[in-house]
Amino acid sequence: MSIALKKIKSILLLLFTVSCSSQNGVEKKEINVFFDLKDKAINKIYVNRDSTEARFSIYVEKYQTKVARDKATNDYYNDPRDRNSAGIPSFTASFISFNKPMKINSLEGIDILTLKQFRDKLFPHGYPMYFIYKSEEGCYLKWEVIHITY
């Protein structure tokens, strides 16, 4: 490889690195998702005793009903072409938090999405994400969450 080509590769790599790191200084809009604990779109919510960990499992819209999940499972097992695929479709999207929630008294001044709006956006990634719901005590709990995949 010629010296000129090596220099060009080095300069391009440097420019790419600078470009990526400069994006870190840009404040990203946060996504606040508000939902009712009794929403049928929620599969499970788990909060440990000291509230230092929470897990949220939300149904993918087309698999929200048991009938739809059973049909997808049966279709997978009855179609020999699907046996070579990645497996049974994922019925849920999972999120986890490793921090205690923020307690807030009001949603005033917070841009929120409903759970339906959030799912319609296909669980957007790359932004700070928070799940908010009303606690039994009457305040709102705001959990910083990250999307996890298995």
mmCIF file of C-alpha atoms in Angstrom:
data_model
loop_
_atom_site.group_PDB
_atom_site.id
_atom_site.type_symbol
_atom_site.label_atom_id
_atom_site.label_comp_id
_atom_site.label_asym_id
_atom_site.label_seq_id
_atom_site.Cartn_x
_atom_site.Cartn_y
_atom_site.Cartn_z
ATOM 1 C CA MET A 1 0.000 0.000 0.000
ATOM 2 C CA SER A 2 1.427 3.367 -0.964
ATOM 3 C CA ILE A 3 2.171 6.085 1.573
ATOM 4 C CA ALA A 4 -0.400 8.410 -0.043
ATOM 5 C CA LEU A 5 -3.133 5.770 0.290
ATOM 6 C CA LYS A 6 -2.200 5.171 3.941
ATOM 7 C CA LYS A 7 -2.399 8.916 4.623
ATOM 8 C CA ILE A 8 -5.803 9.161 2.941
ATOM 9 C CA LYS A 9 -7.118 6.224 4.999
ATOM 10 C CA SER A 10 -5.753 7.790 8.194
ATOM 11 C CA ILE A 11 -7.337 11.168 7.416
ATOM 12 C CA LEU A 12 -10.712 9.573 6.612
ATOM 13 C CA LEU A 13 -10.600 7.555 9.833
ATOM 14 C CA LEU A 14 -9.739 10.684 11.812
ATOM 15 C CA LEU A 15 -12.591 12.652 10.199
ATOM 16 C CA PHE A 16 -15.048 9.844 10.908
ATOM 17 C CA THR A 17 -13.938 9.655 14.560
ATOM 18 C CA VAL A 18 -14.219 13.430 15.024
ATOM 19 C CA SER A 19 -17.634 13.431 13.368
ATOM 20 C CA CYS A 20 -18.930 10.672 15.638
ATOM 21 C CA SER A 21 -17.541 12.205 18.818
ATOM 22 C CA SER A 22 -18.912 15.652 17.960
ATOM 23 C CA GLN A 23 -22.399 14.128 17.950
ATOM 24 C CA ASN A 24 -21.973 13.322 21.652
ATOM 25 C CA GLY A 25 -22.099 17.015 22.543
ATOM 26 C CA VAL A 26 -25.496 17.429 20.872
ATOM 27 C CA GLU A 27 -28.332 17.153 23.351
ATOM 28 C CA LYS A 28 -30.713 14.438 22.272
ATOM 29 C CA LYS A 29 -34.422 14.776 22.785
ATOM 30 C CA GLU A 30 -35.648 12.421 25.461
ATOM 31 C CA ILE A 31 -38.555 10.076 24.954
ATOM 32 C CA ASN A 32 -41.066 10.044 27.815
ATOM 33 C CA VAL A 33 -43.658 7.286 27.598
ATOM 34 C CA PHE A 34 -46.654 7.533 29.912
ATOM 35 C CA PHE A 35 -48.862 4.514 30.467
ATOM 36 C CA ASP A 36 -51.485 3.069 32.764
ATOM 37 C CA LEU A 37 -50.362 -0.024 34.664
ATOM 38 C CA LYS A 38 -53.549 -1.793 33.521
ATOM 39 C CA ASP A 39 -52.887 -1.206 29.814
ATOM 40 C CA LYS A 40 -53.358 -4.440 27.847
ATOM 41 C CA ALA A 41 -50.215 -3.682 25.844
ATOM 42 C CA ILE A 42 -48.122 -4.403 28.939
ATOM 43 C CA ASN A 43 -47.010 -7.991 29.309
ATOM 44 C CA LYS A 44 -45.140 -7.699 32.634
ATOM 45 C CA ILE A 45 -43.611 -5.162 34.964
ATOM 46 C CA TYR A 46 -41.155 -6.243 37.636
ATOM 47 C CA VAL A 47 -39.675 -3.926 40.269
ATOM 48 C CA ASN A 48 -37.308 -5.333 42.883
ATOM 49 C CA ARG A 49 -37.797 -4.585 46.589
ATOM 50 C CA ASP A 50 -35.515 -1.573 46.868
ATOM 51 C CA SER A 51 -36.516 -0.135 43.467
ATOM 52 C CA THR A 52 -32.963 -0.294 42.117
ATOM 53 C CA GLU A 53 -34.037 -2.437 39.179
ATOM 54 C CA ALA A 54 -37.175 -2.527 37.073
ATOM 55 C CA ARG A 55 -38.074 -4.537 33.991
ATOM 56 C CA PHE A 56 -40.813 -3.717 31.529
ATOM 57 C CA SER A 57 -42.140 -6.066 28.870
ATOM 58 C CA ILE A 58 -44.483 -4.592 26.254
ATOM 59 C CA TYR A 59 -46.303 -6.552 23.579
ATOM 60 C CA VAL A 60 -45.439 -5.829 19.973
ATOM 61 C CA GLU A 61 -48.715 -4.469 18.598
ATOM 62 C CA LYS A 62 -49.538 -7.291 16.196
ATOM 63 C CA TYR A 63 -48.978 -9.889 18.958
ATOM 64 C CA GLN A 64 -50.937 -8.166 21.719
ATOM 65 C CA THR A 65 -53.676 -10.817 21.855
ATOM 66 C CA LYS A 66 -53.193 -14.443 22.859
ATOM 67 C CA VAL A 67 -54.956 -15.491 19.641
ATOM 68 C CA ALA A 68 -52.355 -13.635 17.533
ATOM 69 C CA ARG A 69 -49.459 -15.134 19.527
ATOM 70 C CA ASP A 70 -50.910 -18.653 19.248
ATOM 71 C CA LYS A 71 -51.439 -18.210 15.495
ATOM 72 C CA ALA A 72 -47.837 -17.040 14.990
ATOM 73 C CA THR A 73 -46.549 -19.997 17.020
ATOM 74 C CA ASN A 74 -48.689 -22.496 15.092
ATOM 75 C CA ASP A 75 -47.698 -20.947 11.763
ATOM 76 C CA TYR A 76 -44.041 -21.292 12.727
ATOM 77 C CA TYR A 77 -44.336 -24.967 13.685
ATOM 78 C CA ASN A 78 -46.590 -25.898 10.747
ATOM 79 C CA ASP A 79 -44.576 -24.220 7.978
ATOM 80 C CA PRO A 80 -41.371 -26.124 7.177
ATOM 81 C CA ARG A 81 -39.846 -23.029 5.556
ATOM 82 C CA ASP A 82 -40.022 -21.145 8.865
ATOM 83 C CA ARG A 83 -38.064 -23.824 10.708
ATOM 84 C CA ASN A 84 -34.964 -22.508 9.000
ATOM 85 C CA SER A 85 -35.650 -18.943 10.115
ATOM 86 C CA ALA A 86 -34.384 -17.183 13.218
ATOM 87 C CA GLY A 87 -37.165 -18.724 15.279
ATOM 88 C CA ILE A 88 -40.567 -17.878 16.639
ATOM 89 C CA PRO A 89 -41.248 -14.152 16.293
ATOM 90 C CA SER A 90 -40.563 -11.961 19.281
ATOM 91 C CA PHE A 91 -43.893 -11.111 20.902
ATOM 92 C CA THR A 92 -42.554 -8.456 23.265
ATOM 93 C CA ALA A 93 -40.058 -5.629 23.528
ATOM 94 C CA SER A 94 -38.172 -5.532 26.822
ATOM 95 C CA PHE A 95 -36.738 -2.594 28.716
ATOM 96 C CA ILE A 96 -34.714 -2.433 31.919
ATOM 97 C CA SER A 97 -33.726 0.194 34.468
ATOM 98 C CA PHE A 98 -30.909 -0.065 37.000
ATOM 99 C CA ASN A 99 -31.706 3.173 38.836
ATOM 100 C CA LYS A 100 -34.372 4.170 41.305
ATOM 101 C CA PRO A 101 -37.179 6.123 39.663
ATOM 102 C CA MET A 102 -37.549 9.865 39.927
ATOM 103 C CA LYS A 103 -40.695 10.831 41.804
ATOM 104 C CA ILE A 104 -42.542 13.695 40.167
ATOM 105 C CA ASN A 105 -45.799 15.347 41.195
ATOM 106 C CA SER A 106 -47.019 16.457 37.783
ATOM 107 C CA LEU A 107 -46.561 15.741 34.091
ATOM 108 C CA GLU A 108 -46.791 19.454 33.344
ATOM 109 C CA GLY A 109 -44.004 20.622 31.061
ATOM 110 C CA ILE A 110 -43.012 17.083 30.056
ATOM 111 C CA ASP A 111 -43.456 16.040 26.428
ATOM 112 C CA ILE A 112 -45.004 12.597 26.660
ATOM 113 C CA LEU A 113 -45.953 9.842 24.272
ATOM 114 C CA THR A 114 -48.712 7.395 25.005
ATOM 115 C CA LEU A 115 -47.799 3.730 24.867
ATOM 116 C CA LYS A 116 -49.678 3.477 21.562
ATOM 117 C CA GLN A 117 -47.711 6.383 20.056
ATOM 118 C CA PHE A 118 -44.479 4.810 21.279
ATOM 119 C CA ARG A 119 -45.323 1.438 19.733
ATOM 120 C CA ASP A 120 -46.413 3.122 16.485
ATOM 121 C CA LYS A 121 -42.884 4.553 16.246
ATOM 122 C CA LEU A 122 -41.582 0.956 16.499
ATOM 123 C CA PHE A 123 -39.809 1.499 19.821
ATOM 124 C CA PRO A 124 -37.368 4.240 18.733
ATOM 125 C CA HIS A 125 -33.724 3.828 19.744
ATOM 126 C CA GLY A 126 -30.842 6.212 20.284
ATOM 127 C CA TYR A 127 -32.531 8.639 22.646
ATOM 128 C CA PRO A 128 -32.673 8.829 26.442
ATOM 129 C CA MET A 129 -35.864 6.956 27.257
ATOM 130 C CA TYR A 130 -38.141 7.158 30.300
ATOM 131 C CA PHE A 131 -41.234 5.198 31.309
ATOM 132 C CA ILE A 132 -43.696 7.064 33.505
ATOM 133 C CA TYR A 133 -46.717 5.773 35.385
ATOM 134 C CA LYS A 134 -48.815 6.898 38.319
ATOM 135 C CA SER A 135 -47.945 5.138 41.560
ATOM 136 C CA GLU A 136 -50.413 3.959 44.188
ATOM 137 C CA GLU A 137 -49.301 6.907 46.362
ATOM 138 C CA GLY A 138 -50.467 9.364 43.688
ATOM 139 C CA CYS A 139 -47.101 10.631 42.458
ATOM 140 C CA TYR A 140 -45.598 9.702 39.104
ATOM 141 C CA LEU A 141 -42.596 7.402 38.843
ATOM 142 C CA LYS A 142 -40.182 8.158 36.002
ATOM 143 C CA TRP A 143 -37.801 5.301 35.181
ATOM 144 C CA GLU A 144 -34.790 5.750 32.923
ATOM 145 C CA VAL A 145 -34.858 2.638 30.731
ATOM 146 C CA ILE A 146 -32.830 0.984 28.021
ATOM 147 C CA HIS A 147 -34.134 -1.395 25.381
ATOM 148 C CA ILE A 148 -32.737 -4.905 25.689
ATOM 149 C CA THR A 149 -32.722 -7.641 23.097
ATOM 150 C CA TYR A 150 -32.197 -11.335 23.555
#
